[in-house]
PDB file of C-alpha atoms in Angstrom:
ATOM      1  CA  UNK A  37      95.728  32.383   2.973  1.00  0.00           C
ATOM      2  CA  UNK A  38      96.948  33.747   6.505  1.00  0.00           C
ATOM      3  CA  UNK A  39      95.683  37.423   7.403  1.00  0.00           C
ATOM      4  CA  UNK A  40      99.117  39.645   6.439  1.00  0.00           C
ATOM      5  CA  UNK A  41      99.382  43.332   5.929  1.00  0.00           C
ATOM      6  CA  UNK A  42      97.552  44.765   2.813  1.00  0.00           C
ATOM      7  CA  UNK A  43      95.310  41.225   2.721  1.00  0.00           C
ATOM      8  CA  UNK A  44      91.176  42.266   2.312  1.00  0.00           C
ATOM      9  CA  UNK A  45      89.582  40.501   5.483  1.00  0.00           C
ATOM     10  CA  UNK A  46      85.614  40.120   6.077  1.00  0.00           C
ATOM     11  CA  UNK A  47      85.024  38.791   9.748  1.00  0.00           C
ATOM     12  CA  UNK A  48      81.861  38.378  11.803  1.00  0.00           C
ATOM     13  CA  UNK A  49      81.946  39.502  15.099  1.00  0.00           C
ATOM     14  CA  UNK A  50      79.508  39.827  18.204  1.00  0.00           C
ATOM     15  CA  UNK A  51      81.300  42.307  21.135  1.00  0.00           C
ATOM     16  CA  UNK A  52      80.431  42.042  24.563  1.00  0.00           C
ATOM     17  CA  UNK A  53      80.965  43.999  27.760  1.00  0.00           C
ATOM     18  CA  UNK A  54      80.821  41.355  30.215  1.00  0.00           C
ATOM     19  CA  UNK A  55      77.996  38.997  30.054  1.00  0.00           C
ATOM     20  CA  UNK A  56      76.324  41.910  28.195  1.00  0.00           C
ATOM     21  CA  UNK A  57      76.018  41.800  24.364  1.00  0.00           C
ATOM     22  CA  UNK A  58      76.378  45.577  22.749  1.00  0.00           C
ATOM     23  CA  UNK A  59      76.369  44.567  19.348  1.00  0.00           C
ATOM     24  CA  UNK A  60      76.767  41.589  17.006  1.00  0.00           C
ATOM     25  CA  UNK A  61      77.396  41.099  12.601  1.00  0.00           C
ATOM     26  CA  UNK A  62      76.065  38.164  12.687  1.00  0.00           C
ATOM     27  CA  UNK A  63      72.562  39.200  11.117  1.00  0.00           C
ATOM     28  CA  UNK A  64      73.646  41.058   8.175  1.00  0.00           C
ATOM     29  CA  UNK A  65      77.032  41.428   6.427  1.00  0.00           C
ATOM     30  CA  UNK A  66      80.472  40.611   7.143  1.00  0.00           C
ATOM     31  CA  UNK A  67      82.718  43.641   8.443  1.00  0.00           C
ATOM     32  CA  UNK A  68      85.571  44.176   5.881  1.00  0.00           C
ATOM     33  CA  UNK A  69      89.135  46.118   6.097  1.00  0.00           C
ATOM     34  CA  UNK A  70      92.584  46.041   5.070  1.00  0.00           C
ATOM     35  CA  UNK A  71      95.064  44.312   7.155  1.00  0.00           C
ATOM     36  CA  UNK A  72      97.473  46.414   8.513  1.00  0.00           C
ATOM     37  CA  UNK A  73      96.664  50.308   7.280  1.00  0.00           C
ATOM     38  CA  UNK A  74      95.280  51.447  10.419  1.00  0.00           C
ATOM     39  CA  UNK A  75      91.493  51.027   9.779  1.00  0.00           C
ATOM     40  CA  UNK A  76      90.385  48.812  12.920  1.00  0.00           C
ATOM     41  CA  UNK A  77      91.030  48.619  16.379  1.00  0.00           C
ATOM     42  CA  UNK A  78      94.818  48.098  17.243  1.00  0.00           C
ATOM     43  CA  UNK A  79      94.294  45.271  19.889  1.00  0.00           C
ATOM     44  CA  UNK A  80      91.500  43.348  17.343  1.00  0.00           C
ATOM     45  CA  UNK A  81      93.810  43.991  14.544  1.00  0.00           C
ATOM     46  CA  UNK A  82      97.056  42.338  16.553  1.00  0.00           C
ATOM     47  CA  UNK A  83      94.398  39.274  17.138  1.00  0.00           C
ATOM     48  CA  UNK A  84      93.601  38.543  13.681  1.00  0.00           C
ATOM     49  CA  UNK A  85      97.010  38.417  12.195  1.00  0.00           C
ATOM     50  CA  UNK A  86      98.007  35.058  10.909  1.00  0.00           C
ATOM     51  CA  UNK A  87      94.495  33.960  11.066  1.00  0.00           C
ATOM     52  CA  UNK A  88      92.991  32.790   8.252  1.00  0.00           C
ATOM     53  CA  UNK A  89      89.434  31.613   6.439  1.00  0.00           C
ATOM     54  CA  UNK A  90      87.239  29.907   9.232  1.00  0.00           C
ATOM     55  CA  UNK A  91      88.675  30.754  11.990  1.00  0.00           C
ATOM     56  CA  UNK A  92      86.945  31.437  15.220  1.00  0.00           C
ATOM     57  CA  UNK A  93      88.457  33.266  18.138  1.00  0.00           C
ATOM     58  CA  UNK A  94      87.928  35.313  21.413  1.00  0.00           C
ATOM     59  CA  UNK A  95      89.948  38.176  22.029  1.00  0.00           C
ATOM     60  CA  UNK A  96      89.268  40.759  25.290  1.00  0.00           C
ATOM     61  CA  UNK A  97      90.406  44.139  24.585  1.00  0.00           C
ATOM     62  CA  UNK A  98      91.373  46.792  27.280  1.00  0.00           C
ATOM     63  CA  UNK A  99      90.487  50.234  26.912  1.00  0.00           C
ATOM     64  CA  UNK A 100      94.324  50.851  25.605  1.00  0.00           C
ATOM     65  CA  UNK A 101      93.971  48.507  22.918  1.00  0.00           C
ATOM     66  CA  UNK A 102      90.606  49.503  21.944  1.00  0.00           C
ATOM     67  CA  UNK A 103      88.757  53.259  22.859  1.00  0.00           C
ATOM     68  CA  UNK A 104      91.254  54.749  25.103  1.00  0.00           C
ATOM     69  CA  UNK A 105      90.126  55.601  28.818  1.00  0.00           C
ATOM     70  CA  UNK A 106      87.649  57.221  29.339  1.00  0.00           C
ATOM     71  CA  UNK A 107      88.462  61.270  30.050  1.00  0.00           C
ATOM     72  CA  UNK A 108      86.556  63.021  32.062  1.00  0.00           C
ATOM     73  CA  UNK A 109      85.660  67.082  30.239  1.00  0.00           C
ATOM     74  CA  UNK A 110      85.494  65.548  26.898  1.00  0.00           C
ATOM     75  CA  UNK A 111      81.959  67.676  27.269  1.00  0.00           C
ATOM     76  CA  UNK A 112      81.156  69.831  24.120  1.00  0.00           C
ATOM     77  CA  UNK A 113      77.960  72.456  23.735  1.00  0.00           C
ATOM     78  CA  UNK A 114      77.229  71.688  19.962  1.00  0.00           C
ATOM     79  CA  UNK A 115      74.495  73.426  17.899  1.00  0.00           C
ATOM     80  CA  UNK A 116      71.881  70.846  17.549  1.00  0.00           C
ATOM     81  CA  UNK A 117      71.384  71.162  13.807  1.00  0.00           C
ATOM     82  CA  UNK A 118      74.904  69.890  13.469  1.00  0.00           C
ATOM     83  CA  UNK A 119      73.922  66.469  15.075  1.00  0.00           C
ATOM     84  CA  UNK A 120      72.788  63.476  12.760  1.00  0.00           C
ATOM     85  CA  UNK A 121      71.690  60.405  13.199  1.00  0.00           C
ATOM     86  CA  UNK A 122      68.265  61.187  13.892  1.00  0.00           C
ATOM     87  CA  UNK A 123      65.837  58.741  12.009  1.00  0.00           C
ATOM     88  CA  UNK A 124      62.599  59.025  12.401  1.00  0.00           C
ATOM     89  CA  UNK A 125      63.207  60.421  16.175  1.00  0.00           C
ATOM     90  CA  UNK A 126      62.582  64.283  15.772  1.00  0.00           C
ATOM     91  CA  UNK A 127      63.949  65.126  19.513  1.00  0.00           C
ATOM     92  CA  UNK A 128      67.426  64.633  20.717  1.00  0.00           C
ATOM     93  CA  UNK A 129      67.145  62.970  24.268  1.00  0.00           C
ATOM     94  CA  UNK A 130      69.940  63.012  27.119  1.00  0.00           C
ATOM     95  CA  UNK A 131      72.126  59.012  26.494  1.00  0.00           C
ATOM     96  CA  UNK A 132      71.168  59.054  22.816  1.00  0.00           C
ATOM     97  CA  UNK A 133      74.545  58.863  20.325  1.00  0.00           C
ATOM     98  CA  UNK A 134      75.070  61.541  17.196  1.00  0.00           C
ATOM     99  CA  UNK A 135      77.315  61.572  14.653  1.00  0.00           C
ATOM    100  CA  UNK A 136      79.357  64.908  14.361  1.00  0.00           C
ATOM    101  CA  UNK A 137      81.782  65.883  11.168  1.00  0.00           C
ATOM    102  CA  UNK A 138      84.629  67.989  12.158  1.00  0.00           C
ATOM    103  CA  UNK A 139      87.779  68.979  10.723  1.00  0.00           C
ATOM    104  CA  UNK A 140      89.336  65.755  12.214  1.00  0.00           C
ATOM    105  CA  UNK A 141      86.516  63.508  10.833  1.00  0.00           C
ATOM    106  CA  UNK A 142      83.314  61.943  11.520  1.00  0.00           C
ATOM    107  CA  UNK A 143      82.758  61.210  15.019  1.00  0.00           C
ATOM    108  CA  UNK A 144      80.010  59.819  17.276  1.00  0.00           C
ATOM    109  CA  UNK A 145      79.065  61.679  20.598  1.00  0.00           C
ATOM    110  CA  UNK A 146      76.875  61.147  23.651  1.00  0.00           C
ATOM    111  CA  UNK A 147      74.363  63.929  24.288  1.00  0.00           C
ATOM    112  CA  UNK A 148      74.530  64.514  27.728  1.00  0.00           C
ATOM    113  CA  UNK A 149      72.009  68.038  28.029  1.00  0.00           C
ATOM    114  CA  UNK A 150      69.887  69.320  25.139  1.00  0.00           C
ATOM    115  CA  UNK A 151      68.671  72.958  24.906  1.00  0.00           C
ATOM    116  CA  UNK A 152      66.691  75.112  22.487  1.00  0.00           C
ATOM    117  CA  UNK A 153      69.475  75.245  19.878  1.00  0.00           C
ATOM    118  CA  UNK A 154      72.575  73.347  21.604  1.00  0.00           C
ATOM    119  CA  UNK A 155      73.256  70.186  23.008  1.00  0.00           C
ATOM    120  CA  UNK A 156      75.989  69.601  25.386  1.00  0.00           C
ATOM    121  CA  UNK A 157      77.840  66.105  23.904  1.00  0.00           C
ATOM    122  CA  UNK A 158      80.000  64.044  25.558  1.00  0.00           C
ATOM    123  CA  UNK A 159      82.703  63.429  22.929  1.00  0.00           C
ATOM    124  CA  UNK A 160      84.394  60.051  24.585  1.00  0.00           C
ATOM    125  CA  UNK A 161      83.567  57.233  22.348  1.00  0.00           C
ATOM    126  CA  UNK A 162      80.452  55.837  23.854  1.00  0.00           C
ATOM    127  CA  UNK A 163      82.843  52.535  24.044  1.00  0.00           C
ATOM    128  CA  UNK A 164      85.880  54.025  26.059  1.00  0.00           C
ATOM    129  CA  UNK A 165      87.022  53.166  29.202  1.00  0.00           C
ATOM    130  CA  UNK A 166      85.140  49.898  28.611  1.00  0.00           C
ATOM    131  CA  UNK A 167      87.134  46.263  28.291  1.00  0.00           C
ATOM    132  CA  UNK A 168      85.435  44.647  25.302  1.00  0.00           C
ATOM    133  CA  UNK A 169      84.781  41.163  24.363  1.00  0.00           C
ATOM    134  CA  UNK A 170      84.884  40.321  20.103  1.00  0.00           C
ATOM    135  CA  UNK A 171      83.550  36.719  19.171  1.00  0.00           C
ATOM    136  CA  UNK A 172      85.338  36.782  16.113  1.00  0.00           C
ATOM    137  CA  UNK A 173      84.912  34.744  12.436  1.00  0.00           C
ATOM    138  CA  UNK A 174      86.528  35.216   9.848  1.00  0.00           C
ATOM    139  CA  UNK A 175      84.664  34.582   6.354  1.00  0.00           C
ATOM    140  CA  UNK A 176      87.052  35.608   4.038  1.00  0.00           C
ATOM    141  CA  UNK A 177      91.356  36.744   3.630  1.00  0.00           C
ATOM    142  CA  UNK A 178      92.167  37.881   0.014  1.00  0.00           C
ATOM    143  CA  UNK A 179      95.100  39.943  -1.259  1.00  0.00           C
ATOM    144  CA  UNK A 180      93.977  43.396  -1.883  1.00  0.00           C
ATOM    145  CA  UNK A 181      93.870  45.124  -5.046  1.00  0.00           C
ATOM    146  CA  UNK A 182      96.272  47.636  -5.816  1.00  0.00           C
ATOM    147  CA  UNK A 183      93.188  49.755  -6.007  1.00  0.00           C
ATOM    148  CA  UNK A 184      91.872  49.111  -2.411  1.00  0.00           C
ATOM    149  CA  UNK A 185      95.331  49.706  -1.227  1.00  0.00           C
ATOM    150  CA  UNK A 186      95.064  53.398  -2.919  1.00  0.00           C
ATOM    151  CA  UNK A 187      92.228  53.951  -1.674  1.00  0.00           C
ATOM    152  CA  UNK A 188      92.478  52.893   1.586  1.00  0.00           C
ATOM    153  CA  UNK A 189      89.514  50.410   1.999  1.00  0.00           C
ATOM    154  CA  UNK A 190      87.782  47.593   0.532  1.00  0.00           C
ATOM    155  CA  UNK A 191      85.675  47.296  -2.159  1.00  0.00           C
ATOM    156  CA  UNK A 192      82.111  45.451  -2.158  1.00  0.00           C
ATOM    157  CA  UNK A 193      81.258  43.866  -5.846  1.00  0.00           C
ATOM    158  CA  UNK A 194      80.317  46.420  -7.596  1.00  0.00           C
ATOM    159  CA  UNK A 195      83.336  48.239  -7.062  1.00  0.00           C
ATOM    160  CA  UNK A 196      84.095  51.157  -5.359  1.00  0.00           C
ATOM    161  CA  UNK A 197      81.041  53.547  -5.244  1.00  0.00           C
ATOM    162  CA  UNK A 198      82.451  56.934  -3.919  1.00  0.00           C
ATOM    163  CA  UNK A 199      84.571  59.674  -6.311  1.00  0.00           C
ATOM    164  CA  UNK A 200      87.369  60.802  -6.469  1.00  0.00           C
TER     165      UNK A 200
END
């Protein structure tokens, strides 16, 4: 079955920046989303239509078709006790990422400065500005159900696991 919109696709991928590797699937699970409802990266998305079970591919992303450029005063002072992501780490340290819910979402920040009760976050994707290389493989293309489609995302085996 070729990748179409609404079709459930798992793909392994390892992205580089460069000769650098950033980060790589290819130690744990698959990646899954729904074809064509606007849940991956436009440029990755455009790459993996029409492709279908065990295929392999290399697709290099500019910053339009992935992140966005980089802006410069994306800076943010945030009360620190609105930053996760910690672990086990107990002090936030200037280059380490945070996640941040807003009104628009969940989003993940660079602190740039930390203080006694705020840290000053760069909110550019820690990505943007960057052209990207995805190794791409993709393990599996099924026709969503019309409950994924409702829902918005995939579902693993045992369902869906969050209310509604």
């Amino acid at each position: 079955m070729q990748i179409t919109k609404d079709s459930a696709v798992e793909f392994h991928y390892t992205l580089s920046e460069g000769s650098e590797q950033i980060e790589s699937s290819t130690n744990g699970e698959p990646l899954s989303y729904l074809h064509g409802q606007e849940g991956m990266l436009p440029g990755l998305e455009q790459a993996l239509e029409g492709k279908t079970s065990g295929d392999k591919f290399t697709v290099t992303l500019e910053p339009k078709d992935s992140y966005g450029e980089y802006q410069e005063g994306l800076v943010q002072r945030i009360p620190i006790k609105h930053l996760q992501g910690l672990g086990n780490n107990k002090v936030w340290k200037p280059g380490m990422s945070a996640i941040v819910e807003s009104n628009q979402g969940r989003h993940q920040v660079t602190i740039v400065k930390v203080g006694r009760f705020n840290a000053d976050c760069d909110l550019n994707h820690p990505f943007a500005g960057k052209t990207l290389t995805f190794d791409v493989e993709v393990v599996s293309v099924r026709e969503a159900t019309t409950e994924e489609l409702s829902h918005g995302h995939v579902h693993g085996a045992g369902g869906c696991g969050h209310s509604h």
